[in-house]
Amino acid sequence: MESQTVVEALLLGMLEGLTEFIPVSSTGHILLAGHFLGFHSTGKAFEILIQLGAILAILSVYFRRLWKMLLELPYDRLTRHFVLGILIAFLPAAIIGALAHDFIKTVLFESPRLICIMLMIGGVILLLVDRMTPKPYYHDVERFPTRLYLQIGLFQCLSLIPGTSRSGSTIVGALLLGVDKRSAAEFSFFLAIPTMVGAFAFDLFKNRNVLSSADLPIITVGFVAAFVTALIVVRFLLDYVSRHGYALFGWWRLVVGIVGLTGLAIWG
């Protein structure tokens, strides 16, 4: 294992943790960075497994709340309503993602230009929605109407196109549907748990035959980097968007998309 590979794994792991829960598309960033770095892993095994670091970060931040929900689930109506709402929101993307998995991985994931274009389109949309969102009517993620959970879940289906962003599509959808900025980000966190666990398990199963013990060192480096970085992001993101909104992330997407297209034009 070359030292350059370890450095690349560290950088990609940090990039995964930094971008997973903000609306800029972690998948798009990882694929673009891997393209320009010349970093390749068989079956995208590295990219799949380091997501577990980000998953564990969100679970650790919300552990007490999740444990409380688990204990209250059998007898508390509101808790059951919220858990059911998360499952309802999770199902549309899960079904479409499973049916279109091979096309997404072999076609869409192999198109850096598509990723850059989607980053830019999403950036413009995020800037417009952040400025023009309607007056919020929903402020408590546990009390959303059932139809709202489903509608946000349908928006999440857009994230199956790399460069769109899972958190970006759910946050934009929630804002357009009348959710306040903090609650939009918070629900995106909760929805990430079954979505990321499901995608991780499905991808791991599909790639079980290409994993090798030789990959373990760089996967470990990427996993730890993703966990630590995601932990920091999750702890500070809600307060940030409550005060400043999402404009920063819209500009971020535009810059990365433009730089990416420029890089592709120069280096291919």
CSV table of C-alpha atoms in Angstrom, one decimal:
chain,number,residue,atom,x,y,z
A,1,MET,CA,0.0,0.0,0.0
A,2,GLU,CA,1.5,3.3,-1.1
A,3,SER,CA,1.6,6.3,1.1
A,4,GLN,CA,-0.2,8.3,-1.6
A,5,THR,CA,-3.1,5.9,-1.3
A,6,VAL,CA,-3.3,6.5,2.4
A,7,VAL,CA,-3.3,10.2,1.9
A,8,GLU,CA,-6.0,9.9,-0.8
A,9,ALA,CA,-8.1,7.7,1.5
A,10,LEU,CA,-7.7,10.3,4.3
A,11,LEU,CA,-8.8,13.2,2.0
A,12,LEU,CA,-11.8,11.2,0.6
A,13,GLY,CA,-12.9,10.1,4.1
A,14,MET,CA,-12.8,13.7,5.3
A,15,LEU,CA,-14.7,14.8,2.2
A,16,GLU,CA,-17.4,12.2,2.8
A,17,GLY,CA,-17.8,13.3,6.4
A,18,LEU,CA,-17.8,17.0,5.5
A,19,THR,CA,-20.4,16.7,2.7
A,20,GLU,CA,-22.7,13.8,3.7
A,21,PHE,CA,-25.2,15.9,5.8
A,22,ILE,CA,-25.0,19.2,4.0
A,23,PRO,CA,-26.9,19.8,0.8
A,24,VAL,CA,-23.9,19.7,-1.6
A,25,SER,CA,-23.9,15.9,-2.6
A,26,SER,CA,-21.3,13.8,-0.9
A,27,THR,CA,-21.5,11.2,-3.7
A,28,GLY,CA,-20.8,13.9,-6.3
A,29,HIS,CA,-17.8,15.2,-4.4
A,30,ILE,CA,-16.4,11.8,-3.7
A,31,LEU,CA,-16.8,10.7,-7.4
A,32,LEU,CA,-15.3,13.9,-8.7
A,33,ALA,CA,-12.4,13.9,-6.3
A,34,GLY,CA,-11.7,10.2,-7.0
A,35,HIS,CA,-11.8,11.0,-10.8
A,36,PHE,CA,-9.2,13.7,-10.5
A,37,LEU,CA,-7.0,11.9,-8.0
A,38,GLY,CA,-7.1,8.7,-10.1
A,39,PHE,CA,-8.4,6.9,-7.0
A,40,HIS,CA,-10.3,3.6,-8.0
A,41,SER,CA,-11.7,0.9,-5.8
A,42,THR,CA,-13.1,-2.3,-7.1
A,43,GLY,CA,-16.9,-2.1,-7.2
A,44,LYS,CA,-16.7,1.3,-5.4
A,45,ALA,CA,-16.1,-0.8,-2.2
A,46,PHE,CA,-14.1,2.0,-0.5
A,47,GLU,CA,-16.7,4.7,-1.3
A,48,ILE,CA,-19.4,2.3,0.1
A,49,LEU,CA,-17.7,1.3,3.3
A,50,ILE,CA,-16.6,4.7,4.5
A,51,GLN,CA,-20.2,5.8,4.5
A,52,LEU,CA,-20.5,3.7,7.7
A,53,GLY,CA,-18.4,6.3,9.4
A,54,ALA,CA,-20.9,9.0,8.6
A,55,ILE,CA,-23.8,6.7,9.7
A,56,LEU,CA,-22.2,6.1,13.1
A,57,ALA,CA,-21.6,9.8,13.5
A,58,ILE,CA,-25.3,10.6,13.1
A,59,LEU,CA,-26.2,7.7,15.4
A,60,SER,CA,-23.8,8.8,18.1
A,61,VAL,CA,-25.1,12.4,18.0
A,62,TYR,CA,-28.8,11.3,18.3
A,63,PHE,CA,-28.2,8.2,20.4
A,64,ARG,CA,-30.1,9.4,23.5
A,65,ARG,CA,-33.0,10.6,21.5
A,66,LEU,CA,-33.1,7.4,19.4
A,67,TRP,CA,-32.9,5.3,22.6
A,68,LYS,CA,-35.7,7.2,24.2
A,69,MET,CA,-37.8,6.7,21.0
A,70,LEU,CA,-37.1,3.0,21.1
A,71,LEU,CA,-38.3,2.7,24.7
A,72,GLU,CA,-41.4,4.8,24.1
A,73,LEU,CA,-42.3,3.2,20.8
A,74,PRO,CA,-44.7,0.5,22.2
A,75,TYR,CA,-46.9,2.9,24.1
A,76,ASP,CA,-46.4,6.5,22.9
A,77,ARG,CA,-48.6,7.5,19.9
A,78,LEU,CA,-46.5,10.5,18.9
A,79,THR,CA,-43.3,8.4,18.7
A,80,ARG,CA,-45.1,5.7,16.6
A,81,HIS,CA,-46.3,8.5,14.3
A,82,PHE,CA,-42.8,9.8,13.8
A,83,VAL,CA,-41.1,6.4,13.3
A,84,LEU,CA,-43.8,5.5,10.8
A,85,GLY,CA,-43.3,8.9,9.1
A,86,ILE,CA,-39.6,8.2,8.7
A,87,LEU,CA,-40.3,4.8,7.2
A,88,ILE,CA,-42.9,6.3,4.8
A,89,ALA,CA,-40.4,8.9,3.7
A,90,PHE,CA,-37.7,6.3,3.2
A,91,LEU,CA,-39.6,3.8,1.0
A,92,PRO,CA,-39.9,5.7,-2.3
A,93,ALA,CA,-36.2,6.1,-2.8
A,94,ALA,CA,-35.5,2.7,-1.4
A,95,ILE,CA,-37.7,1.0,-3.9
A,96,ILE,CA,-36.6,3.0,-6.9
A,97,GLY,CA,-32.9,2.8,-5.8
A,98,ALA,CA,-33.1,-1.0,-5.6
A,99,LEU,CA,-34.8,-1.4,-9.0
A,100,ALA,CA,-32.4,1.0,-10.8
A,101,HIS,CA,-29.3,0.1,-8.8
A,102,ASP,CA,-27.2,-1.3,-11.7
A,103,PHE,CA,-28.1,1.6,-14.0
A,104,ILE,CA,-27.2,4.2,-11.3
A,105,LYS,CA,-23.9,2.6,-10.5
A,106,THR,CA,-22.7,1.7,-14.0
A,107,VAL,CA,-24.0,4.7,-16.0
A,108,LEU,CA,-24.8,7.7,-13.8
A,109,PHE,CA,-21.9,7.2,-11.4
A,110,GLU,CA,-19.5,7.1,-14.4
A,111,SER,CA,-20.5,10.5,-15.7
A,112,PRO,CA,-18.4,13.3,-14.1
A,113,ARG,CA,-20.0,15.9,-16.4
A,114,LEU,CA,-23.5,15.0,-15.3
A,115,ILE,CA,-22.4,15.3,-11.6
A,116,CYS,CA,-21.0,18.8,-12.3
A,117,ILE,CA,-24.2,19.9,-14.1
A,118,MET,CA,-26.4,18.6,-11.3
A,119,LEU,CA,-24.3,20.3,-8.7
A,120,MET,CA,-24.8,23.6,-10.5
A,121,ILE,CA,-28.5,23.2,-11.1
A,122,GLY,CA,-29.0,22.2,-7.5
A,123,GLY,CA,-26.9,25.2,-6.4
A,124,VAL,CA,-29.2,27.6,-8.3
A,125,ILE,CA,-32.3,25.9,-6.9
A,126,LEU,CA,-31.0,26.0,-3.4
A,127,LEU,CA,-30.2,29.7,-3.6
A,128,LEU,CA,-33.6,30.5,-5.0
A,129,VAL,CA,-35.5,28.4,-2.5
A,130,ASP,CA,-33.4,29.7,0.4
A,131,ARG,CA,-34.4,33.3,-0.5
A,132,MET,CA,-38.0,32.7,-1.6
A,133,THR,CA,-39.3,29.9,0.7
A,134,PRO,CA,-42.9,30.4,1.9
A,135,LYS,CA,-43.7,31.1,5.5
A,136,PRO,CA,-43.0,28.0,7.5
A,137,TYR,CA,-46.0,26.1,9.0
A,138,TYR,CA,-44.1,23.0,10.4
A,139,HIS,CA,-41.6,23.4,13.2
A,140,ASP,CA,-41.6,20.0,14.9
A,141,VAL,CA,-40.3,17.0,12.9
A,142,GLU,CA,-42.2,14.6,15.1
A,143,ARG,CA,-45.6,16.2,14.3
A,144,PHE,CA,-45.5,16.5,10.5
A,145,PRO,CA,-48.7,15.3,8.8
A,146,THR,CA,-48.3,11.8,7.3
A,147,ARG,CA,-48.7,13.2,3.8
A,148,LEU,CA,-45.7,15.6,4.4
A,149,TYR,CA,-43.4,12.7,5.3
A,150,LEU,CA,-44.4,11.0,2.0
A,151,GLN,CA,-43.9,14.2,0.0
A,152,ILE,CA,-40.4,14.7,1.4
A,153,GLY,CA,-39.7,11.1,0.6
A,154,LEU,CA,-40.7,11.6,-3.0
A,155,PHE,CA,-38.3,14.6,-3.2
A,156,GLN,CA,-35.5,12.3,-1.9
A,157,CYS,CA,-35.9,10.1,-5.0
A,158,LEU,CA,-34.2,13.0,-7.0
A,159,SER,CA,-31.0,12.2,-5.1
A,160,LEU,CA,-30.6,9.0,-7.0
A,161,ILE,CA,-29.0,11.1,-9.7
A,162,PRO,CA,-25.4,11.7,-8.5
A,163,GLY,CA,-24.7,15.4,-7.9
A,164,THR,CA,-28.2,16.1,-6.7
A,165,SER,CA,-27.6,15.4,-3.0
A,166,ARG,CA,-29.8,13.3,-0.7
A,167,SER,CA,-29.9,16.0,2.0
A,168,GLY,CA,-30.2,18.7,-0.6
A,169,SER,CA,-33.3,17.2,-2.2
A,170,THR,CA,-35.0,16.5,1.1
A,171,ILE,CA,-34.2,19.9,2.5
A,172,VAL,CA,-35.4,21.8,-0.6
A,173,GLY,CA,-38.5,19.7,-0.7
A,174,ALA,CA,-39.2,20.3,3.0
A,175,LEU,CA,-38.7,24.1,2.6
A,176,LEU,CA,-41.0,24.3,-0.4
A,177,LEU,CA,-43.6,22.3,1.6
A,178,GLY,CA,-43.6,24.8,4.5
A,179,VAL,CA,-41.0,23.4,6.9
A,180,ASP,CA,-38.7,25.8,8.8
A,181,LYS,CA,-35.0,25.7,8.0
A,182,ARG,CA,-33.8,24.1,11.1
A,183,SER,CA,-36.5,21.3,11.1
A,184,ALA,CA,-35.8,20.7,7.4
A,185,ALA,CA,-32.2,19.9,8.2
A,186,GLU,CA,-33.1,17.9,11.3
A,187,PHE,CA,-35.6,15.7,9.5
A,188,SER,CA,-32.9,15.1,6.8
A,189,PHE,CA,-30.7,13.8,9.6
A,190,PHE,CA,-33.3,11.3,10.8
A,191,LEU,CA,-34.2,10.3,7.2
A,192,ALA,CA,-30.5,9.7,6.5
A,193,ILE,CA,-30.4,6.9,9.1
A,194,PRO,CA,-32.6,4.3,7.3
A,195,THR,CA,-31.6,5.6,3.9
A,196,MET,CA,-27.9,5.3,4.4
A,197,VAL,CA,-28.1,2.0,6.4
A,198,GLY,CA,-30.3,0.5,3.6
A,199,ALA,CA,-28.0,1.8,0.8
A,200,PHE,CA,-24.9,0.7,2.7
A,201,ALA,CA,-26.3,-2.9,3.3
A,202,PHE,CA,-27.5,-3.2,-0.3
A,203,ASP,CA,-24.3,-2.0,-1.8
A,204,LEU,CA,-22.2,-4.2,0.5
A,205,PHE,CA,-24.2,-7.3,-0.4
A,206,LYS,CA,-23.9,-6.5,-4.2
A,207,ASN,CA,-20.1,-6.1,-3.8
A,208,ARG,CA,-19.4,-8.9,-1.3
A,209,ASN,CA,-17.4,-10.8,-3.8
A,210,VAL,CA,-14.9,-8.0,-4.7
A,211,LEU,CA,-13.9,-7.0,-1.1
A,212,SER,CA,-10.4,-8.0,-0.1
A,213,SER,CA,-8.5,-7.9,3.2
A,214,ALA,CA,-5.8,-5.9,1.3
A,215,ASP,CA,-8.3,-3.0,1.1
A,216,LEU,CA,-8.8,-2.9,4.9
A,217,PRO,CA,-6.0,-0.4,5.8
A,218,ILE,CA,-7.2,2.4,3.4
A,219,ILE,CA,-10.9,1.6,4.2
A,220,THR,CA,-10.1,2.0,7.9
A,221,VAL,CA,-8.4,5.4,7.3
A,222,GLY,CA,-11.3,6.6,5.3
A,223,PHE,CA,-13.9,5.3,7.8
A,224,VAL,CA,-12.2,7.1,10.7
A,225,ALA,CA,-11.8,10.3,8.8
A,226,ALA,CA,-15.5,10.2,7.7
A,227,PHE,CA,-16.7,9.6,11.3
A,228,VAL,CA,-14.7,12.4,12.9
A,229,THR,CA,-15.5,15.0,10.2
A,230,ALA,CA,-19.2,14.0,10.1
A,231,LEU,CA,-19.5,14.2,13.9
A,232,ILE,CA,-18.3,17.8,13.8
A,233,VAL,CA,-20.6,18.8,10.9
A,234,VAL,CA,-23.7,17.3,12.5
A,235,ARG,CA,-23.1,19.0,15.9
A,236,PHE,CA,-22.9,22.5,14.3
A,237,LEU,CA,-25.1,22.4,11.2
A,238,LEU,CA,-28.5,22.9,12.8
A,239,ASP,CA,-27.5,26.1,14.6
A,240,TYR,CA,-25.8,27.4,11.5
A,241,VAL,CA,-28.7,27.0,9.1
A,242,SER,CA,-31.1,28.4,11.8
A,243,ARG,CA,-29.1,31.6,11.7
A,244,HIS,CA,-27.8,31.8,8.1
A,245,GLY,CA,-29.9,29.6,5.9
A,246,TYR,CA,-28.6,27.6,3.0
A,247,ALA,CA,-27.1,30.2,0.7
A,248,LEU,CA,-23.5,29.2,1.4
A,249,PHE,CA,-24.2,25.7,0.2
A,250,GLY,CA,-25.8,26.9,-3.0
A,251,TRP,CA,-22.7,29.0,-3.8
A,252,TRP,CA,-20.5,26.0,-2.8
A,253,ARG,CA,-22.3,23.8,-5.3
A,254,LEU,CA,-21.9,26.3,-8.1
A,255,VAL,CA,-18.2,26.8,-7.4
A,256,VAL,CA,-17.5,23.0,-7.3
A,257,GLY,CA,-19.6,22.4,-10.5
A,258,ILE,CA,-17.8,25.1,-12.4
A,259,VAL,CA,-14.4,24.1,-11.2
A,260,GLY,CA,-15.2,20.4,-12.0
A,261,LEU,CA,-16.3,21.2,-15.6
A,262,THR,CA,-13.3,23.4,-16.1
A,263,GLY,CA,-11.0,20.5,-14.9
A,264,LEU,CA,-12.8,18.0,-17.1
A,265,ALA,CA,-12.3,20.3,-20.1
A,266,ILE,CA,-8.6,20.7,-19.4
A,267,TRP,CA,-7.6,17.2,-18.1
A,268,GLY,CA,-10.6,15.1,-19.1
